[in-house]
Short mmCIF file of N, CA and C in Angstrom, two decimals:
data_model
loop_
_atom_site.label_atom_id
_atom_site.label_comp_id
_atom_site.label_asym_id
_atom_site.label_seq_id
_atom_site.Cartn_x
_atom_site.Cartn_y
_atom_site.Cartn_z
N MET C 98 61.50 72.15 40.06
CA MET C 98 61.45 73.15 41.16
C MET C 98 62.80 73.79 41.14
N GLN C 99 62.71 75.20 41.39
CA GLN C 99 63.87 75.96 41.34
C GLN C 99 64.41 76.19 42.81
N SER C 100 65.75 76.21 42.83
CA SER C 100 66.42 76.44 44.07
C SER C 100 66.28 77.79 44.56
N PRO C 101 66.14 78.11 45.89
CA PRO C 101 66.05 79.47 46.34
C PRO C 101 67.30 80.29 45.96
N ILE C 102 67.14 81.54 45.71
CA ILE C 102 68.30 82.41 45.32
C ILE C 102 69.06 82.71 46.59
N GLN C 103 70.30 82.40 46.41
CA GLN C 103 71.29 82.60 47.66
C GLN C 103 71.81 84.03 47.51
N PRO C 104 71.89 84.73 48.77
CA PRO C 104 72.42 86.04 48.74
C PRO C 104 73.87 85.99 48.50
N PRO C 105 74.48 86.98 47.83
CA PRO C 105 75.86 86.97 47.64
C PRO C 105 76.66 86.92 48.90
N ARG C 106 77.74 86.23 48.82
CA ARG C 106 78.68 86.08 49.97
C ARG C 106 79.49 87.30 50.08
N ARG C 107 79.70 87.72 51.37
CA ARG C 107 80.55 88.92 51.62
C ARG C 107 81.89 88.48 51.67
N THR C 108 82.82 89.51 51.25
CA THR C 108 84.21 89.06 51.24
C THR C 108 84.86 89.58 52.45
N THR C 109 84.21 90.38 53.39
CA THR C 109 84.79 90.86 54.56
C THR C 109 84.76 89.69 55.62
N ARG C 110 85.67 89.94 56.67
CA ARG C 110 85.62 88.92 57.70
C ARG C 110 85.09 89.48 58.99
N GLY C 111 83.95 90.20 58.90
CA GLY C 111 83.26 90.69 60.03
C GLY C 111 83.22 92.18 60.11
N LEU C 112 82.73 92.79 61.19
CA LEU C 112 82.69 94.26 61.26
C LEU C 112 84.10 94.72 61.71
N THR C 113 84.28 95.93 61.16
CA THR C 113 85.43 96.62 61.40
C THR C 113 85.10 97.82 62.30
N SER C 114 85.97 98.03 63.34
CA SER C 114 85.68 99.16 64.25
C SER C 114 85.91 100.43 63.45
N VAL C 115 85.12 101.48 63.93
CA VAL C 115 85.35 102.71 63.20
C VAL C 115 86.72 103.26 63.46
N ALA C 116 87.33 102.96 64.65
CA ALA C 116 88.60 103.39 65.03
C ALA C 116 89.66 102.65 64.21
N GLU C 117 89.29 101.67 63.49
CA GLU C 117 90.44 100.97 62.60
C GLU C 117 90.20 101.17 61.22
N ALA C 118 89.23 102.05 60.80
CA ALA C 118 89.05 102.29 59.33
C ALA C 118 89.37 103.72 58.89
N GLY C 119 90.12 103.90 57.83
CA GLY C 119 90.28 105.15 57.24
C GLY C 119 90.89 106.17 58.01
N PRO C 120 90.53 107.45 57.86
CA PRO C 120 91.19 108.60 58.62
C PRO C 120 91.01 108.54 60.07
N VAL C 121 90.05 107.95 60.53
CA VAL C 121 89.65 107.84 61.90
C VAL C 121 90.75 106.92 62.65
N ALA C 122 91.21 105.87 61.93
CA ALA C 122 92.23 105.00 62.45
C ALA C 122 93.57 105.74 62.74
N SER C 123 93.93 106.71 61.87
CA SER C 123 95.16 107.35 62.22
C SER C 123 94.96 108.45 63.25
N LEU C 124 93.83 108.96 63.30
CA LEU C 124 93.43 109.88 64.48
C LEU C 124 93.41 109.16 65.86
N ALA C 125 92.82 107.95 65.81
CA ALA C 125 92.82 107.14 67.06
C ALA C 125 94.16 106.68 67.36
N LYS C 126 95.08 106.39 66.51
CA LYS C 126 96.39 105.89 66.72
C LYS C 126 97.22 107.14 67.41
N LYS C 127 97.03 108.33 66.76
CA LYS C 127 97.71 109.48 67.40
C LYS C 127 97.28 109.76 68.78
N ALA C 128 95.97 109.66 68.99
CA ALA C 128 95.39 109.84 70.38
C ALA C 128 96.01 108.93 71.36
N ARG C 129 96.13 107.64 71.01
CA ARG C 129 96.73 106.63 71.86
C ARG C 129 98.19 106.93 72.12
N GLU C 130 98.91 107.37 71.09
CA GLU C 130 100.39 107.75 71.32
C GLU C 130 100.45 108.98 72.23
N LEU C 131 99.70 109.88 72.02
CA LEU C 131 99.75 111.06 72.88
C LEU C 131 99.33 110.73 74.25
N ASP C 132 98.34 109.94 74.45
CA ASP C 132 97.97 109.54 75.82
C ASP C 132 99.13 108.79 76.58
N GLU C 133 99.80 107.91 75.81
CA GLU C 133 100.93 107.19 76.32
C GLU C 133 102.05 108.16 76.67
N LEU C 134 102.38 109.06 75.81
CA LEU C 134 103.45 109.98 75.99
C LEU C 134 103.06 110.93 77.19
N ASP C 135 101.74 111.22 77.35
CA ASP C 135 101.33 111.97 78.54
C ASP C 135 101.61 111.30 79.76
N ARG C 136 101.30 109.99 79.84
CA ARG C 136 101.49 109.20 81.14
C ARG C 136 102.91 109.22 81.42
N LYS C 137 103.74 108.86 80.35
CA LYS C 137 105.16 108.73 80.69
C LYS C 137 105.87 109.97 81.03
N LEU C 138 105.47 111.05 80.42
CA LEU C 138 106.24 112.35 80.76
C LEU C 138 105.77 112.89 82.07
N ARG C 139 104.49 112.72 82.46
CA ARG C 139 104.09 113.23 83.69
C ARG C 139 104.65 112.35 84.86
N GLN C 140 105.02 111.14 84.60
CA GLN C 140 105.56 110.33 85.69
C GLN C 140 106.89 110.82 86.01
N THR C 141 107.59 111.54 85.18
CA THR C 141 108.87 112.17 85.53
C THR C 141 108.75 113.34 86.58
N LEU C 142 107.56 113.94 86.59
CA LEU C 142 107.44 115.13 87.43
C LEU C 142 106.98 114.86 88.85
N PRO C 143 107.21 115.67 89.66
CA PRO C 143 106.96 115.48 91.19
C PRO C 143 105.33 115.40 91.29
N THR C 144 105.09 114.64 92.33
CA THR C 144 103.62 114.26 92.55
C THR C 144 102.65 115.42 92.43
N PRO C 145 102.61 116.47 93.18
CA PRO C 145 101.65 117.64 93.10
C PRO C 145 101.45 118.13 91.75
N LEU C 146 102.67 118.30 91.06
CA LEU C 146 102.65 118.90 89.71
C LEU C 146 101.98 117.92 88.72
N ARG C 147 102.46 116.63 88.80
CA ARG C 147 101.98 115.72 87.81
C ARG C 147 100.50 115.45 87.84
N ASP C 148 99.92 115.68 88.96
CA ASP C 148 98.38 115.74 89.00
C ASP C 148 97.71 116.90 88.58
N GLN C 149 98.36 117.93 88.40
CA GLN C 149 97.67 119.24 87.89
C GLN C 149 97.84 119.55 86.50
N VAL C 150 98.86 118.99 85.85
CA VAL C 150 99.17 119.42 84.54
C VAL C 150 98.83 118.20 83.50
N ARG C 151 98.61 118.54 82.22
CA ARG C 151 98.31 117.52 81.19
C ARG C 151 99.11 117.85 79.97
N PHE C 152 99.67 116.79 79.32
CA PHE C 152 100.39 116.85 78.14
C PHE C 152 99.30 116.90 76.98
N ALA C 153 99.43 117.95 76.11
CA ALA C 153 98.40 118.11 75.12
C ALA C 153 98.66 117.63 73.68
N ASP C 154 100.03 118.00 73.27
CA ASP C 154 100.27 117.79 71.99
C ASP C 154 101.83 117.88 71.70
N LEU C 155 102.29 117.18 70.69
CA LEU C 155 103.67 117.32 70.12
C LEU C 155 103.53 117.85 68.86
N ARG C 156 103.82 119.11 68.64
CA ARG C 156 103.60 119.86 67.35
C ARG C 156 104.85 120.61 66.98
N ASP C 157 105.31 120.14 65.82
CA ASP C 157 106.59 120.79 65.13
C ASP C 157 107.74 120.80 66.32
N GLY C 158 107.91 119.65 66.86
CA GLY C 158 108.98 119.64 67.84
C GLY C 158 108.92 120.26 69.15
N ARG C 159 107.49 120.80 69.29
CA ARG C 159 107.23 121.41 70.57
C ARG C 159 106.28 120.65 71.39
N LEU C 160 106.71 120.37 72.71
CA LEU C 160 105.79 119.67 73.64
C LEU C 160 104.76 120.71 74.14
N VAL C 161 103.49 120.48 74.10
CA VAL C 161 102.61 121.49 74.56
C VAL C 161 101.88 120.82 75.72
N PHE C 162 102.01 121.56 76.97
CA PHE C 162 101.42 121.10 78.17
C PHE C 162 100.29 122.15 78.50
N LEU C 163 99.30 121.69 79.27
CA LEU C 163 98.26 122.53 79.83
C LEU C 163 98.36 122.50 81.27
N ALA C 164 98.21 123.75 81.90
CA ALA C 164 98.19 123.83 83.31
C ALA C 164 97.02 124.66 83.70
N PRO C 165 96.35 124.39 84.83
CA PRO C 165 95.12 125.03 85.17
C PRO C 165 95.28 126.52 85.72
N SER C 166 96.41 126.90 86.06
CA SER C 166 96.70 128.22 86.43
C SER C 166 98.14 128.69 86.21
N SER C 167 98.39 129.91 86.20
CA SER C 167 99.68 130.59 85.94
C SER C 167 100.78 130.04 86.92
N ALA C 168 100.28 129.79 88.18
CA ALA C 168 101.27 129.18 89.16
C ALA C 168 101.73 127.81 88.79
N TRP C 169 100.75 127.02 88.28
CA TRP C 169 101.20 125.64 87.94
C TRP C 169 102.00 125.66 86.73
N ALA C 170 101.64 126.63 85.76
CA ALA C 170 102.44 126.68 84.50
C ALA C 170 103.85 127.15 84.94
N ALA C 171 104.07 128.10 85.85
CA ALA C 171 105.45 128.49 86.25
C ALA C 171 106.20 127.32 86.89
N LYS C 172 105.56 126.57 87.68
CA LYS C 172 106.36 125.44 88.25
C LYS C 172 106.59 124.42 87.22
N LEU C 173 105.75 124.20 86.26
CA LEU C 173 106.11 123.23 85.13
C LEU C 173 107.26 123.79 84.34
N ARG C 174 107.31 125.05 84.09
CA ARG C 174 108.38 125.64 83.27
C ARG C 174 109.83 125.28 83.85
N MET C 175 109.79 125.24 85.23
CA MET C 175 111.05 124.94 85.91
C MET C 175 111.60 123.62 85.55
N TYR C 176 110.81 122.73 85.02
CA TYR C 176 111.16 121.40 84.72
C TYR C 176 111.24 121.10 83.25
N GLN C 177 111.52 122.13 82.50
CA GLN C 177 111.59 122.03 81.06
C GLN C 177 112.68 121.11 80.53
N ALA C 178 113.81 121.36 81.15
CA ALA C 178 115.03 120.56 80.65
C ALA C 178 114.74 119.07 80.99
N GLN C 179 114.24 118.76 82.11
CA GLN C 179 113.96 117.39 82.51
C GLN C 179 112.93 116.81 81.55
N ILE C 180 111.82 117.54 81.22
CA ILE C 180 110.86 117.09 80.35
C ILE C 180 111.45 116.81 78.96
N LEU C 181 112.22 117.83 78.40
CA LEU C 181 112.77 117.57 77.15
C LEU C 181 113.71 116.24 77.09
N SER C 182 114.58 116.08 78.13
CA SER C 182 115.50 114.94 78.07
C SER C 182 114.62 113.64 78.14
N SER C 183 113.57 113.62 78.95
CA SER C 183 112.73 112.46 79.12
C SER C 183 112.02 112.21 77.75
N ALA C 184 111.58 113.21 77.11
CA ALA C 184 110.79 113.05 75.80
C ALA C 184 111.81 112.43 74.83
N ARG C 185 113.04 112.99 74.75
CA ARG C 185 114.02 112.55 73.76
C ARG C 185 114.28 111.10 74.19
N ALA C 186 114.50 110.75 75.44
CA ALA C 186 114.81 109.35 75.69
C ALA C 186 113.64 108.37 75.36
N LEU C 187 112.42 108.93 75.29
CA LEU C 187 111.25 108.07 74.83
C LEU C 187 111.12 108.11 73.35
N GLY C 188 111.97 108.74 72.71
CA GLY C 188 111.98 108.77 71.07
C GLY C 188 111.15 109.98 70.55
N ALA C 189 110.65 110.85 71.36
CA ALA C 189 109.89 111.95 70.77
C ALA C 189 110.83 112.95 70.23
N PRO C 190 110.52 113.59 69.04
CA PRO C 190 111.34 114.60 68.55
C PRO C 190 111.21 116.02 69.06
N ALA C 191 111.49 116.25 70.28
CA ALA C 191 111.10 117.52 70.92
C ALA C 191 112.34 118.35 71.07
N GLY C 192 112.02 119.61 70.81
CA GLY C 192 113.11 120.69 70.88
C GLY C 192 112.75 121.65 71.85
N SER C 193 111.52 121.82 72.20
CA SER C 193 111.03 122.97 73.12
C SER C 193 109.82 122.48 73.87
N VAL C 194 109.47 123.22 74.99
CA VAL C 194 108.32 122.98 75.88
C VAL C 194 107.52 124.33 75.80
N THR C 195 106.17 124.13 75.52
CA THR C 195 105.35 125.33 75.65
C THR C 195 104.28 124.85 76.62
N VAL C 196 103.99 125.85 77.55
CA VAL C 196 103.05 125.63 78.66
C VAL C 196 101.89 126.66 78.34
N LYS C 197 100.63 126.15 78.29
CA LYS C 197 99.54 126.98 78.18
C LYS C 197 98.66 126.97 79.34
N VAL C 198 98.02 128.11 79.83
CA VAL C 198 97.13 128.10 80.92
C VAL C 198 95.77 127.91 80.43
N ALA C 199 95.19 126.82 80.78
CA ALA C 199 93.81 126.43 80.47
C ALA C 199 93.11 125.79 81.60
N PRO C 200 92.38 126.67 82.42
CA PRO C 200 91.77 126.22 83.65
C PRO C 200 90.84 125.04 83.22
N LEU C 201 90.80 124.05 84.09
CA LEU C 201 89.96 122.78 84.00
C LEU C 201 88.47 123.30 84.10
N PRO C 202 87.56 122.73 83.41
CA PRO C 202 86.26 123.12 83.56
C PRO C 202 85.69 122.72 84.94
N PRO C 203 84.98 123.54 85.45
CA PRO C 203 84.37 123.21 86.80
C PRO C 203 83.63 121.89 86.95
N GLU C 204 83.80 121.27 87.98
CA GLU C 204 83.08 120.03 88.13
C GLU C 204 81.55 120.29 88.22
N GLU C 205 80.83 119.37 87.48
CA GLU C 205 79.41 119.62 87.59
C GLU C 205 79.03 119.06 88.91
N ILE C 206 78.13 119.85 89.61
CA ILE C 206 77.72 119.48 90.86
C ILE C 206 76.19 119.10 90.60
N ILE C 207 75.98 117.78 90.97
CA ILE C 207 74.50 117.19 90.67
C ILE C 207 73.76 117.60 91.97
N PRO C 208 72.66 118.33 91.76
CA PRO C 208 71.92 118.70 92.89
C PRO C 208 71.23 117.50 93.61
N ASP C 209 71.19 117.58 94.94
CA ASP C 209 70.43 116.44 95.65
C ASP C 209 69.00 116.57 95.49
N ARG C 210 68.46 115.65 94.80
CA ARG C 210 66.99 115.69 94.51
C ARG C 210 66.24 114.96 95.68
N HIS C 211 66.82 114.66 96.72
CA HIS C 211 66.22 114.05 97.94
C HIS C 211 65.41 115.08 98.71
N LYS C 212 64.21 114.99 98.88
CA LYS C 212 63.38 115.73 99.72
C LYS C 212 63.02 115.11 100.94
N PRO C 213 63.27 115.66 102.14
CA PRO C 213 62.96 114.94 103.32
C PRO C 213 61.51 114.76 103.49
N LEU C 214 61.17 113.78 104.13
CA LEU C 214 59.66 113.46 104.49
C LEU C 214 59.33 114.34 105.71
N SER C 215 58.24 115.15 105.60
CA SER C 215 57.90 116.01 106.65
C SER C 215 57.24 115.27 107.86
N THR C 216 57.21 115.70 109.05
CA THR C 216 56.55 115.03 110.16
C THR C 216 55.10 114.93 109.95
N SER C 217 54.57 115.86 109.28
CA SER C 217 53.11 115.92 108.99
C SER C 217 52.83 114.71 108.00
N ALA C 218 53.69 114.47 106.93
CA ALA C 218 53.43 113.37 106.09
C ALA C 218 53.59 112.07 106.72
N ALA C 219 54.54 112.00 107.70
CA ALA C 219 54.86 110.87 108.42
C ALA C 219 53.62 110.49 109.29
N ARG C 220 53.05 111.54 109.88
CA ARG C 220 51.81 111.30 110.74
C ARG C 220 50.70 110.73 109.94
N HIS C 221 50.52 111.28 108.64
CA HIS C 221 49.47 110.83 107.84
C HIS C 221 49.63 109.25 107.37
N LEU C 222 50.97 109.06 107.11
CA LEU C 222 51.32 107.72 106.78
C LEU C 222 51.00 106.64 107.82
N LYS C 223 51.38 107.09 109.15
CA LYS C 223 50.99 106.22 110.29
C LYS C 223 49.51 106.08 110.39
N ALA C 224 48.78 107.11 110.30
CA ALA C 224 47.27 107.01 110.36
C ALA C 224 46.70 106.21 109.28
N ALA C 225 47.31 106.23 108.04
CA ALA C 225 46.84 105.32 106.98
C ALA C 225 47.15 103.96 107.28
N ALA C 226 48.39 103.70 107.74
CA ALA C 226 48.81 102.31 108.14
C ALA C 226 47.93 101.68 109.21
N ALA C 227 47.42 102.46 110.21
CA ALA C 227 46.60 102.08 111.29
C ALA C 227 45.22 101.51 110.71
N SER C 228 44.93 102.13 109.63
CA SER C 228 43.54 101.72 109.02
C SER C 228 43.60 100.60 108.12
N LEU C 229 44.81 100.10 107.79
CA LEU C 229 45.08 98.96 106.87
C LEU C 229 44.93 97.60 107.46
N SER C 230 44.36 96.63 106.78
CA SER C 230 44.23 95.25 107.34
C SER C 230 45.47 94.44 106.77
N ASP C 231 45.96 94.70 105.63
CA ASP C 231 47.04 93.92 105.01
C ASP C 231 48.29 94.32 105.88
N PRO C 232 48.87 93.16 106.48
CA PRO C 232 50.04 93.44 107.31
C PRO C 232 51.27 93.86 106.54
N VAL C 233 51.48 93.51 105.30
CA VAL C 233 52.60 93.84 104.43
C VAL C 233 52.54 95.26 104.04
N LEU C 234 51.38 95.70 103.66
CA LEU C 234 51.19 97.11 103.25
C LEU C 234 51.29 97.98 104.40
N LYS C 235 50.78 97.52 105.55
CA LYS C 235 50.88 98.27 106.89
C LYS C 235 52.41 98.47 107.14
N SER C 236 53.18 97.50 107.03
CA SER C 236 54.58 97.52 107.57
C SER C 236 55.31 98.51 106.50
N LEU C 237 54.95 98.46 105.22
CA LEU C 237 55.50 99.37 104.24
C LEU C 237 55.22 100.85 104.62
N PHE C 238 54.01 101.18 104.89
CA PHE C 238 53.68 102.47 105.27
C PHE C 238 54.49 102.92 106.44
N LEU C 239 54.55 101.99 107.48
CA LEU C 239 55.30 102.42 108.74
C LEU C 239 56.75 102.65 108.42
N GLU C 240 57.16 101.77 107.52
CA GLU C 240 58.61 101.90 107.20
C GLU C 240 58.82 103.27 106.49
N LEU C 241 58.02 103.67 105.49
CA LEU C 241 58.15 104.97 104.93
C LEU C 241 57.93 106.11 105.89
N ALA C 242 57.13 105.96 106.78
CA ALA C 242 56.89 107.00 107.83
C ALA C 242 58.16 107.12 108.76
N SER C 243 58.89 106.09 108.87
CA SER C 243 60.07 106.17 109.72
C SER C 243 61.18 106.95 109.07
N HIS C 244 61.04 107.39 107.84
CA HIS C 244 62.00 108.21 107.08
C HIS C 244 61.78 109.77 107.29
N ALA C 245 60.90 110.09 108.18
CA ALA C 245 60.51 111.56 108.41
C ALA C 245 61.79 112.28 108.98
N GLU C 246 62.01 113.46 108.60
CA GLU C 246 63.28 114.18 108.93
C GLU C 246 63.56 114.35 110.49
N ASN C 247 62.47 114.68 111.17
CA ASN C 247 62.38 114.89 112.71
C ASN C 247 61.11 114.33 113.23
N PRO C 248 61.02 113.07 113.42
CA PRO C 248 59.71 112.40 113.82
C PRO C 248 59.26 113.06 115.09
N GLY C 249 59.97 113.58 115.97
CA GLY C 249 59.46 114.08 117.22
C GLY C 249 58.83 115.45 117.12
N GLU C 250 59.17 116.21 116.13
CA GLU C 250 58.80 117.61 116.03
C GLU C 250 57.58 117.67 115.11
N SER C 251 56.88 118.71 115.28
CA SER C 251 55.64 118.92 114.51
C SER C 251 55.77 120.06 113.48
N ASP C 252 55.10 119.97 112.24
CA ASP C 252 55.28 121.10 111.30
C ASP C 252 54.55 122.29 111.70
N THR C 253 54.97 123.47 111.41
CA THR C 253 54.25 124.69 111.60
C THR C 253 53.75 125.30 110.33
#
């Protein structure tokens, strides 16, 4: 009798996250570092300004910030010296600050898909409930009818 063929053993120790392998790993690491630098640099700014601007990149010794309008960009430029000294204290090789105006994308407004129950529909539900012998179903119809927009008014 032959023994069953054993599949070859794998030499890896489990699944590796995409963020931990190859070029994606270095990109993910840079994104984490930039996010951390963004958080730390914006903490040095006054409250209304820190909520409006975002740190975007550290490129060739330039700290690149994004502001939603030219007014916020002008306010941020007044803090260039403070931002540079904070960045250097954090170990970032920064020599200048660049502020770009990039309006935030508009918030997506999800339309309300709720349609009110008309008084006419409520009347029909109540009539249907009156004809039912099942008390559970009857109470469900009446409950649904109670959701009418203006139960005292009639439809025209």
